[in-house]
mmCIF file of C-alpha atoms in Angstrom:
data_model
loop_
_atom_site.group_PDB
_atom_site.id
_atom_site.type_symbol
_atom_site.label_atom_id
_atom_site.label_comp_id
_atom_site.label_asym_id
_atom_site.label_seq_id
_atom_site.Cartn_x
_atom_site.Cartn_y
_atom_site.Cartn_z
ATOM 1 C CA UNK D 100 0.000 0.000 0.000
ATOM 2 C CA UNK D 101 2.820 2.378 0.878
ATOM 3 C CA UNK D 102 4.571 1.614 -2.431
ATOM 4 C CA UNK D 103 1.380 2.233 -4.394
ATOM 5 C CA UNK D 104 0.821 5.517 -2.575
ATOM 6 C CA UNK D 105 4.386 6.584 -3.295
ATOM 7 C CA UNK D 106 4.051 5.687 -6.959
ATOM 8 C CA UNK D 107 0.809 7.627 -7.275
ATOM 9 C CA UNK D 108 2.570 10.589 -5.703
ATOM 10 C CA UNK D 109 5.429 10.281 -8.187
ATOM 11 C CA UNK D 110 3.090 10.017 -11.161
ATOM 12 C CA UNK D 111 1.156 13.063 -9.985
ATOM 13 C CA UNK D 112 4.291 15.023 -9.240
ATOM 14 C CA UNK D 113 5.904 14.283 -12.576
ATOM 15 C CA UNK D 114 2.669 15.025 -14.355
ATOM 16 C CA UNK D 115 2.636 18.547 -12.915
ATOM 17 C CA UNK D 116 6.263 19.555 -12.827
ATOM 18 C CA UNK D 117 9.727 18.640 -14.020
ATOM 19 C CA UNK D 118 12.925 18.131 -12.154
ATOM 20 C CA UNK D 119 14.624 19.939 -15.002
ATOM 21 C CA UNK D 120 17.677 18.486 -16.623
ATOM 22 C CA UNK D 121 18.350 16.077 -13.764
ATOM 23 C CA UNK D 122 20.289 13.652 -15.898
ATOM 24 C CA UNK D 123 22.642 15.069 -18.486
ATOM 25 C CA UNK D 124 22.990 13.718 -21.974
ATOM 26 C CA UNK D 125 26.474 12.547 -21.092
ATOM 27 C CA UNK D 126 25.065 10.016 -18.653
ATOM 28 C CA UNK D 127 22.323 8.762 -20.930
ATOM 29 C CA UNK D 128 23.782 9.154 -24.402
ATOM 30 C CA UNK D 129 26.028 6.878 -26.362
ATOM 31 C CA UNK D 130 27.414 9.852 -28.272
ATOM 32 C CA UNK D 131 31.055 9.440 -27.429
ATOM 33 C CA UNK D 132 32.860 7.221 -29.891
ATOM 34 C CA UNK D 133 36.002 7.393 -27.797
ATOM 35 C CA UNK D 134 34.301 6.085 -24.698
ATOM 36 C CA UNK D 135 34.018 2.396 -25.485
ATOM 37 C CA UNK D 136 32.512 1.701 -22.088
ATOM 38 C CA UNK D 137 29.217 3.301 -23.055
ATOM 39 C CA UNK D 138 26.607 4.204 -20.483
ATOM 40 C CA UNK D 139 23.121 2.837 -20.789
ATOM 41 C CA UNK D 140 20.197 5.188 -21.139
ATOM 42 C CA UNK D 141 19.417 5.117 -17.419
ATOM 43 C CA UNK D 142 22.878 5.978 -16.187
ATOM 44 C CA UNK D 143 25.293 3.115 -15.505
ATOM 45 C CA UNK D 144 28.023 1.921 -17.837
ATOM 46 C CA UNK D 145 27.043 -1.040 -19.988
ATOM 47 C CA UNK D 146 28.566 -4.217 -18.585
ATOM 48 C CA UNK D 147 30.796 -6.165 -20.923
ATOM 49 C CA UNK D 148 28.728 -8.809 -22.713
ATOM 50 C CA UNK D 149 25.412 -7.276 -21.612
ATOM 51 C CA UNK D 150 23.675 -8.822 -24.645
ATOM 52 C CA UNK D 151 25.454 -12.153 -24.331
ATOM 53 C CA UNK D 152 22.302 -14.229 -24.091
ATOM 54 C CA UNK D 153 20.115 -12.225 -26.456
ATOM 55 C CA UNK D 154 22.169 -11.270 -29.485
ATOM 56 C CA UNK D 155 22.123 -13.494 -32.535
ATOM 57 C CA UNK D 156 25.796 -14.427 -32.398
ATOM 58 C CA UNK D 157 26.136 -14.829 -28.641
ATOM 59 C CA UNK D 158 29.295 -16.934 -28.958
ATOM 60 C CA UNK D 159 31.338 -13.825 -29.753
ATOM 61 C CA UNK D 160 31.403 -12.915 -26.087
ATOM 62 C CA UNK D 161 32.531 -16.415 -25.067
ATOM 63 C CA UNK D 162 35.352 -16.274 -27.593
ATOM 64 C CA UNK D 163 36.460 -12.785 -26.559
ATOM 65 C CA UNK D 164 36.410 -13.817 -22.898
ATOM 66 C CA UNK D 165 38.901 -16.579 -23.696
ATOM 67 C CA UNK D 166 41.089 -14.850 -26.281
ATOM 68 C CA UNK D 167 41.101 -11.334 -24.837
ATOM 69 C CA UNK D 168 41.031 -9.768 -28.290
ATOM 70 C CA UNK D 169 38.323 -8.957 -30.805
ATOM 71 C CA UNK D 170 40.878 -9.244 -33.612
ATOM 72 C CA UNK D 171 42.116 -12.645 -32.470
ATOM 73 C CA UNK D 172 38.517 -13.804 -32.092
ATOM 74 C CA UNK D 173 37.815 -12.921 -35.707
ATOM 75 C CA UNK D 174 40.937 -14.785 -36.812
ATOM 76 C CA UNK D 175 40.216 -17.868 -34.714
ATOM 77 C CA UNK D 176 36.699 -18.016 -36.138
ATOM 78 C CA UNK D 177 38.205 -18.439 -39.615
ATOM 79 C CA UNK D 178 40.568 -21.291 -38.757
ATOM 80 C CA UNK D 179 40.001 -24.929 -39.695
ATOM 81 C CA UNK D 180 38.729 -26.974 -36.772
ATOM 82 C CA UNK D 181 41.956 -28.861 -36.075
ATOM 83 C CA UNK D 182 44.084 -25.708 -36.182
ATOM 84 C CA UNK D 183 41.665 -23.911 -33.893
ATOM 85 C CA UNK D 184 41.827 -26.803 -31.419
ATOM 86 C CA UNK D 185 45.633 -26.923 -31.605
ATOM 87 C CA UNK D 186 45.932 -23.260 -30.728
ATOM 88 C CA UNK D 187 43.312 -23.545 -28.015
ATOM 89 C CA UNK D 188 45.426 -26.334 -26.542
ATOM 90 C CA UNK D 189 48.347 -23.905 -26.273
ATOM 91 C CA UNK D 190 46.160 -21.450 -24.405
ATOM 92 C CA UNK D 191 44.998 -24.154 -21.996
ATOM 93 C CA UNK D 192 48.554 -24.838 -20.842
ATOM 94 C CA UNK D 193 48.840 -21.168 -19.921
ATOM 95 C CA UNK D 194 45.423 -21.094 -18.276
ATOM 96 C CA UNK D 195 46.233 -24.184 -16.168
ATOM 97 C CA UNK D 196 48.062 -22.487 -13.300
ATOM 98 C CA UNK D 197 48.726 -25.631 -11.245
ATOM 99 C CA UNK D 198 49.629 -27.786 -14.268
ATOM 100 C CA UNK D 199 47.198 -30.586 -13.408
ATOM 101 C CA UNK D 200 45.663 -30.756 -16.905
ATOM 102 C CA UNK D 201 42.347 -29.449 -15.597
ATOM 103 C CA UNK D 202 40.891 -25.954 -15.627
ATOM 104 C CA UNK D 203 39.332 -25.095 -12.283
ATOM 105 C CA UNK D 204 36.698 -22.403 -11.886
ATOM 106 C CA UNK D 205 39.170 -19.997 -10.278
ATOM 107 C CA UNK D 206 41.668 -20.522 -13.107
ATOM 108 C CA UNK D 207 39.035 -19.841 -15.750
ATOM 109 C CA UNK D 208 37.808 -16.761 -13.899
ATOM 110 C CA UNK D 209 41.340 -15.361 -13.574
ATOM 111 C CA UNK D 210 41.872 -15.915 -17.292
ATOM 112 C CA UNK D 211 38.598 -14.216 -18.203
ATOM 113 C CA UNK D 212 39.395 -11.191 -16.028
ATOM 114 C CA UNK D 213 42.761 -10.962 -17.751
ATOM 115 C CA UNK D 214 40.998 -11.176 -21.111
ATOM 116 C CA UNK D 215 38.679 -8.323 -20.139
ATOM 117 C CA UNK D 216 41.708 -6.157 -19.382
ATOM 118 C CA UNK D 217 43.262 -7.052 -22.736
ATOM 119 C CA UNK D 218 40.011 -6.290 -24.558
ATOM 120 C CA UNK D 219 39.796 -2.852 -22.972
ATOM 121 C CA UNK D 220 43.412 -2.114 -23.876
ATOM 122 C CA UNK D 221 42.777 -3.196 -27.463
ATOM 123 C CA UNK D 222 39.611 -1.096 -27.749
ATOM 124 C CA UNK D 223 41.376 1.928 -26.309
ATOM 125 C CA UNK D 224 44.415 1.539 -28.564
ATOM 126 C CA UNK D 225 42.201 1.347 -31.648
ATOM 127 C CA UNK D 226 40.439 4.545 -30.597
ATOM 128 C CA UNK D 227 43.735 6.290 -29.888
ATOM 129 C CA UNK D 228 45.011 5.451 -33.353
ATOM 130 C CA UNK D 229 41.804 6.822 -34.878
ATOM 131 C CA UNK D 230 41.965 10.068 -32.912
ATOM 132 C CA UNK D 231 45.723 10.642 -33.174
ATOM 133 C CA UNK D 232 45.663 12.610 -36.412
ATOM 134 C CA UNK D 233 49.243 13.867 -36.125
ATOM 135 C CA UNK D 234 50.466 10.336 -35.310
ATOM 136 C CA UNK D 235 52.604 11.351 -32.346
ATOM 137 C CA UNK D 236 51.386 8.470 -30.181
ATOM 138 C CA UNK D 237 49.204 10.619 -27.950
ATOM 139 C CA UNK D 238 46.037 12.656 -28.292
ATOM 140 C CA UNK D 239 45.207 16.231 -27.435
ATOM 141 C CA UNK D 240 41.826 17.565 -26.381
ATOM 142 C CA UNK D 241 41.312 19.132 -29.804
ATOM 143 C CA UNK D 242 41.991 15.782 -31.491
ATOM 144 C CA UNK D 243 39.397 14.126 -29.269
ATOM 145 C CA UNK D 244 36.854 16.829 -30.058
ATOM 146 C CA UNK D 245 37.437 16.427 -33.773
ATOM 147 C CA UNK D 246 37.248 12.636 -33.632
ATOM 148 C CA UNK D 247 34.258 12.459 -31.293
ATOM 149 C CA UNK D 248 32.069 15.252 -32.632
ATOM 150 C CA UNK D 249 33.430 15.598 -36.157
ATOM 151 C CA UNK D 250 33.424 19.366 -36.134
ATOM 152 C CA UNK D 251 35.768 22.297 -35.750
ATOM 153 C CA UNK D 252 36.447 22.773 -32.015
ATOM 154 C CA UNK D 253 36.000 26.508 -32.479
ATOM 155 C CA UNK D 254 32.380 25.937 -33.502
ATOM 156 C CA UNK D 255 31.424 23.997 -30.370
ATOM 157 C CA UNK D 256 29.452 25.652 -27.603
ATOM 158 C CA UNK D 257 31.681 25.937 -24.540
ATOM 159 C CA UNK D 258 28.759 25.244 -22.219
ATOM 160 C CA UNK D 259 27.585 22.087 -23.964
ATOM 161 C CA UNK D 260 27.036 19.506 -21.198
ATOM 162 C CA UNK D 261 28.397 16.658 -23.255
ATOM 163 C CA UNK D 262 31.597 18.509 -23.963
ATOM 164 C CA UNK D 263 31.911 19.751 -20.399
ATOM 165 C CA UNK D 264 31.730 16.216 -19.037
ATOM 166 C CA UNK D 265 34.142 14.909 -21.657
ATOM 167 C CA UNK D 266 36.606 17.688 -20.908
ATOM 168 C CA UNK D 267 36.433 16.843 -17.205
ATOM 169 C CA UNK D 268 37.112 13.209 -18.053
ATOM 170 C CA UNK D 269 40.057 14.213 -20.252
ATOM 171 C CA UNK D 270 41.554 16.375 -17.525
ATOM 172 C CA UNK D 271 41.132 13.668 -14.889
ATOM 173 C CA UNK D 272 42.754 11.093 -17.173
ATOM 174 C CA UNK D 273 45.680 13.428 -17.965
ATOM 175 C CA UNK D 274 47.596 12.485 -14.837
ATOM 176 C CA UNK D 275 50.815 14.324 -15.754
ATOM 177 C CA UNK D 276 48.862 17.433 -16.803
ATOM 178 C CA UNK D 277 50.755 17.926 -20.061
ATOM 179 C CA UNK D 278 47.598 18.425 -22.136
ATOM 180 C CA UNK D 279 47.942 15.080 -23.911
ATOM 181 C CA UNK D 280 46.819 11.532 -23.211
ATOM 182 C CA UNK D 281 49.316 8.737 -23.743
ATOM 183 C CA UNK D 282 48.267 5.106 -24.081
ATOM 184 C CA UNK D 283 47.585 4.491 -20.388
ATOM 185 C CA UNK D 284 45.949 7.881 -19.835
ATOM 186 C CA UNK D 285 43.752 7.403 -22.890
ATOM 187 C CA UNK D 286 42.604 4.040 -21.539
ATOM 188 C CA UNK D 287 41.513 5.850 -18.367
ATOM 189 C CA UNK D 288 39.578 8.270 -20.597
ATOM 190 C CA UNK D 289 37.896 5.586 -22.711
ATOM 191 C CA UNK D 290 37.273 3.197 -19.805
ATOM 192 C CA UNK D 291 36.855 5.325 -16.660
ATOM 193 C CA UNK D 292 34.572 2.661 -15.208
ATOM 194 C CA UNK D 293 37.589 0.315 -15.106
ATOM 195 C CA UNK D 294 39.987 2.894 -13.671
ATOM 196 C CA UNK D 295 39.621 3.431 -9.901
ATOM 197 C CA UNK D 296 41.317 6.837 -9.932
ATOM 198 C CA UNK D 297 38.498 8.025 -12.213
ATOM 199 C CA UNK D 298 35.733 6.954 -9.828
ATOM 200 C CA UNK D 299 35.580 10.269 -7.911
ATOM 201 C CA UNK D 300 34.868 12.055 -11.194
ATOM 202 C CA UNK D 301 32.173 9.556 -12.183
ATOM 203 C CA UNK D 302 30.536 9.994 -8.793
ATOM 204 C CA UNK D 303 30.660 13.784 -8.986
ATOM 205 C CA UNK D 304 29.183 13.820 -12.486
ATOM 206 C CA UNK D 305 26.389 11.442 -11.462
ATOM 207 C CA UNK D 306 25.507 13.559 -8.431
ATOM 208 C CA UNK D 307 25.649 16.747 -10.506
ATOM 209 C CA UNK D 308 23.201 15.169 -12.934
ATOM 210 C CA UNK D 309 20.761 13.469 -10.577
ATOM 211 C CA UNK D 310 21.086 14.919 -7.059
ATOM 212 C CA UNK D 311 18.666 17.778 -7.619
ATOM 213 C CA UNK D 312 18.333 18.774 -3.962
ATOM 214 C CA UNK D 313 22.136 18.667 -3.525
ATOM 215 C CA UNK D 314 22.077 16.645 -0.319
ATOM 216 C CA UNK D 315 24.788 14.248 -1.517
ATOM 217 C CA UNK D 316 22.354 11.368 -2.033
ATOM 218 C CA UNK D 317 20.097 10.126 -4.827
ATOM 219 C CA UNK D 318 16.491 9.455 -3.858
ATOM 220 C CA UNK D 319 14.183 7.222 -5.855
ATOM 221 C CA UNK D 320 12.492 10.249 -7.411
ATOM 222 C CA UNK D 321 15.884 11.593 -8.480
ATOM 223 C CA UNK D 322 16.951 8.133 -9.640
ATOM 224 C CA UNK D 323 14.120 7.744 -12.142
ATOM 225 C CA UNK D 324 14.188 11.399 -13.209
ATOM 226 C CA UNK D 325 11.954 12.717 -15.955
ATOM 227 C CA UNK D 326 11.433 9.257 -17.427
ATOM 228 C CA UNK D 327 8.557 8.689 -14.997
ATOM 229 C CA UNK D 328 6.350 11.027 -17.006
ATOM 230 C CA UNK D 329 6.385 8.731 -20.033
ATOM 231 C CA UNK D 330 6.140 5.369 -18.272
ATOM 232 C CA UNK D 331 3.302 3.338 -16.796
ATOM 233 C CA UNK D 332 2.722 1.992 -13.295
ATOM 234 C CA UNK D 333 4.276 -1.394 -14.098
ATOM 235 C CA UNK D 334 7.538 0.296 -15.108
ATOM 236 C CA UNK D 335 7.528 2.350 -11.907
ATOM 237 C CA UNK D 336 6.988 -0.756 -9.792
ATOM 238 C CA UNK D 337 9.875 -2.520 -11.506
ATOM 239 C CA UNK D 338 12.184 0.467 -11.062
ATOM 240 C CA UNK D 339 11.177 0.812 -7.415
ATOM 241 C CA UNK D 340 11.923 -2.856 -6.830
ATOM 242 C CA UNK D 341 15.344 -2.557 -8.481
ATOM 243 C CA UNK D 342 16.102 0.584 -6.505
ATOM 244 C CA UNK D 343 15.122 -1.019 -3.193
ATOM 245 C CA UNK D 344 16.589 -4.491 -3.632
ATOM 246 C CA UNK D 345 19.532 -4.030 -6.019
ATOM 247 C CA UNK D 346 20.872 -0.527 -5.497
ATOM 248 C CA UNK D 347 19.846 0.661 -2.012
ATOM 249 C CA UNK D 348 21.977 -1.877 -0.176
ATOM 250 C CA UNK D 349 21.564 -0.395 3.318
ATOM 251 C CA UNK D 350 17.820 0.114 2.896
ATOM 252 C CA UNK D 351 17.697 3.772 3.914
ATOM 253 C CA UNK D 352 15.641 4.855 0.899
ATOM 254 C CA UNK D 353 18.433 6.690 -0.910
ATOM 255 C CA UNK D 354 21.744 5.967 -2.620
ATOM 256 C CA UNK D 355 24.933 7.096 -0.902
ATOM 257 C CA UNK D 356 28.293 7.486 -2.658
ATOM 258 C CA UNK D 357 29.230 3.809 -2.485
ATOM 259 C CA UNK D 358 25.797 2.743 -3.706
ATOM 260 C CA UNK D 359 25.898 5.225 -6.582
ATOM 261 C CA UNK D 360 29.275 3.878 -7.703
ATOM 262 C CA UNK D 361 28.025 0.311 -7.383
ATOM 263 C CA UNK D 362 25.125 1.259 -9.650
ATOM 264 C CA UNK D 363 27.289 3.143 -12.157
ATOM 265 C CA UNK D 364 30.253 0.805 -12.477
ATOM 266 C CA UNK D 365 29.704 -2.769 -13.692
ATOM 267 C CA UNK D 366 31.507 -5.469 -11.734
ATOM 268 C CA UNK D 367 33.896 -7.382 -13.964
ATOM 269 C CA UNK D 368 34.249 -9.885 -11.125
ATOM 270 C CA UNK D 369 30.540 -10.662 -11.283
ATOM 271 C CA UNK D 370 30.492 -10.744 -15.077
ATOM 272 C CA UNK D 371 33.479 -13.110 -15.120
ATOM 273 C CA UNK D 372 31.828 -15.371 -12.541
ATOM 274 C CA UNK D 373 28.669 -15.533 -14.657
ATOM 275 C CA UNK D 374 30.728 -16.379 -17.730
ATOM 276 C CA UNK D 375 32.504 -19.165 -15.826
ATOM 277 C CA UNK D 376 29.117 -20.594 -14.847
ATOM 278 C CA UNK D 377 27.954 -20.427 -18.459
ATOM 279 C CA UNK D 378 31.080 -22.095 -19.865
ATOM 280 C CA UNK D 379 31.025 -24.843 -17.239
ATOM 281 C CA UNK D 380 27.363 -25.553 -17.968
ATOM 282 C CA UNK D 381 28.212 -25.920 -21.644
ATOM 283 C CA UNK D 382 31.373 -28.008 -21.241
ATOM 284 C CA UNK D 383 31.576 -29.917 -17.944
ATOM 285 C CA UNK D 384 30.250 -33.168 -19.382
ATOM 286 C CA UNK D 385 31.082 -35.382 -16.390
ATOM 287 C CA UNK D 386 29.868 -32.782 -13.872
ATOM 288 C CA UNK D 387 32.982 -32.987 -11.697
ATOM 289 C CA UNK D 388 33.178 -29.193 -11.322
ATOM 290 C CA UNK D 389 36.372 -28.902 -13.335
ATOM 291 C CA UNK D 390 37.112 -28.927 -17.037
ATOM 292 C CA UNK D 391 39.553 -31.395 -18.514
ATOM 293 C CA UNK D 392 41.512 -30.309 -21.556
ATOM 294 C CA UNK D 393 39.551 -32.886 -23.564
ATOM 295 C CA UNK D 394 36.218 -31.453 -22.443
ATOM 296 C CA UNK D 395 37.254 -27.977 -23.508
ATOM 297 C CA UNK D 396 38.642 -29.186 -26.827
ATOM 298 C CA UNK D 397 35.460 -31.193 -27.432
ATOM 299 C CA UNK D 398 33.574 -27.920 -26.985
ATOM 300 C CA UNK D 399 36.178 -25.778 -28.718
ATOM 301 C CA UNK D 400 33.512 -23.956 -30.719
ATOM 302 C CA UNK D 401 32.101 -22.604 -27.452
ATOM 303 C CA UNK D 402 35.487 -21.303 -26.395
ATOM 304 C CA UNK D 403 37.162 -20.019 -29.571
ATOM 305 C CA UNK D 404 35.075 -20.745 -32.670
ATOM 306 C CA UNK D 405 35.664 -23.100 -35.557
ATOM 307 C CA UNK D 406 34.502 -21.684 -38.893
ATOM 308 C CA UNK D 407 36.836 -23.145 -41.521
ATOM 309 C CA UNK D 408 36.652 -20.208 -43.919
ATOM 310 C CA UNK D 409 39.246 -17.996 -45.586
ATOM 311 C CA UNK D 410 42.061 -20.221 -44.376
ATOM 312 C CA UNK D 411 45.515 -19.099 -45.450
ATOM 313 C CA UNK D 412 45.786 -15.346 -45.651
ATOM 314 C CA UNK D 413 44.005 -14.976 -42.328
ATOM 315 C CA UNK D 414 46.288 -17.262 -40.315
ATOM 316 C CA UNK D 415 47.546 -15.224 -37.409
ATOM 317 C CA UNK D 416 51.023 -15.404 -35.959
ATOM 318 C CA UNK D 417 50.521 -17.769 -33.041
ATOM 319 C CA UNK D 418 53.931 -16.868 -31.648
ATOM 320 C CA UNK D 419 52.990 -13.199 -31.415
ATOM 321 C CA UNK D 420 49.743 -14.069 -29.689
ATOM 322 C CA UNK D 421 51.247 -16.539 -27.220
ATOM 323 C CA UNK D 422 54.083 -14.147 -26.403
ATOM 324 C CA UNK D 423 51.435 -11.772 -25.054
ATOM 325 C CA UNK D 424 49.839 -14.431 -22.843
#
């Protein structure tokens, strides 16, 4: 009854007035090509593999989680079956930390977390190369503006919220304050949700956007923002349930700094654990809670793909890849 009363109050309130621009376009937009870790429309960064179980080619995420590279995934997918299995066998010896010829859950999780880090580095490096127009190995703010917005920096409005937030992110990532982002700094810019030193900025931007009464917390009304005006009661009930049981961990009816960050920043640990569960369910044929090399190789298509197409020109240098492992 109390929830229904609250929801009726919210519907009435949002029908009569607006909280204003409580959530900036930076939080809700996917405008920024440089920021690979895009935020979803309701605020938090999209977790890696968020569409794993719904997209048509869901195996891509499994393959990337093992190989740690989109490029290597594409190459593995074009190998003949036996060659793909041979190379997967090389990876298994590196994944098997205790050399017992089995992959335990903790070993697979550690490997997947390492792969996530490699994927982020690869994504960031690709973006740096795109933005680095003068090819000096680093990017300036003007290069980012040109690459992200595709316009002359002089023509951009200085008070544009998107640009303001991006400039703050650039400045926070530029740890040596030289006006340029090198490889590591640019990774902090493109993946702030994976860079702990960037968390204070993410928190401040989220509070600036949503904390309309400036009390340092985000209430449920602030959390849902102007979206409530266009949604029905069922949506409000679902959002209230998520707010209460997923985000408001201490149950005080509002999100504090730690809870806001927990909402904003996806947990790679949790995502990796879920991927381990998925891969074990697909491959642990004898249900002994560990994967033998044979079990993984029998299910190699789940782990690295097996399309025997375009063999020859697309063979990657296995030595280069294994040297990075």
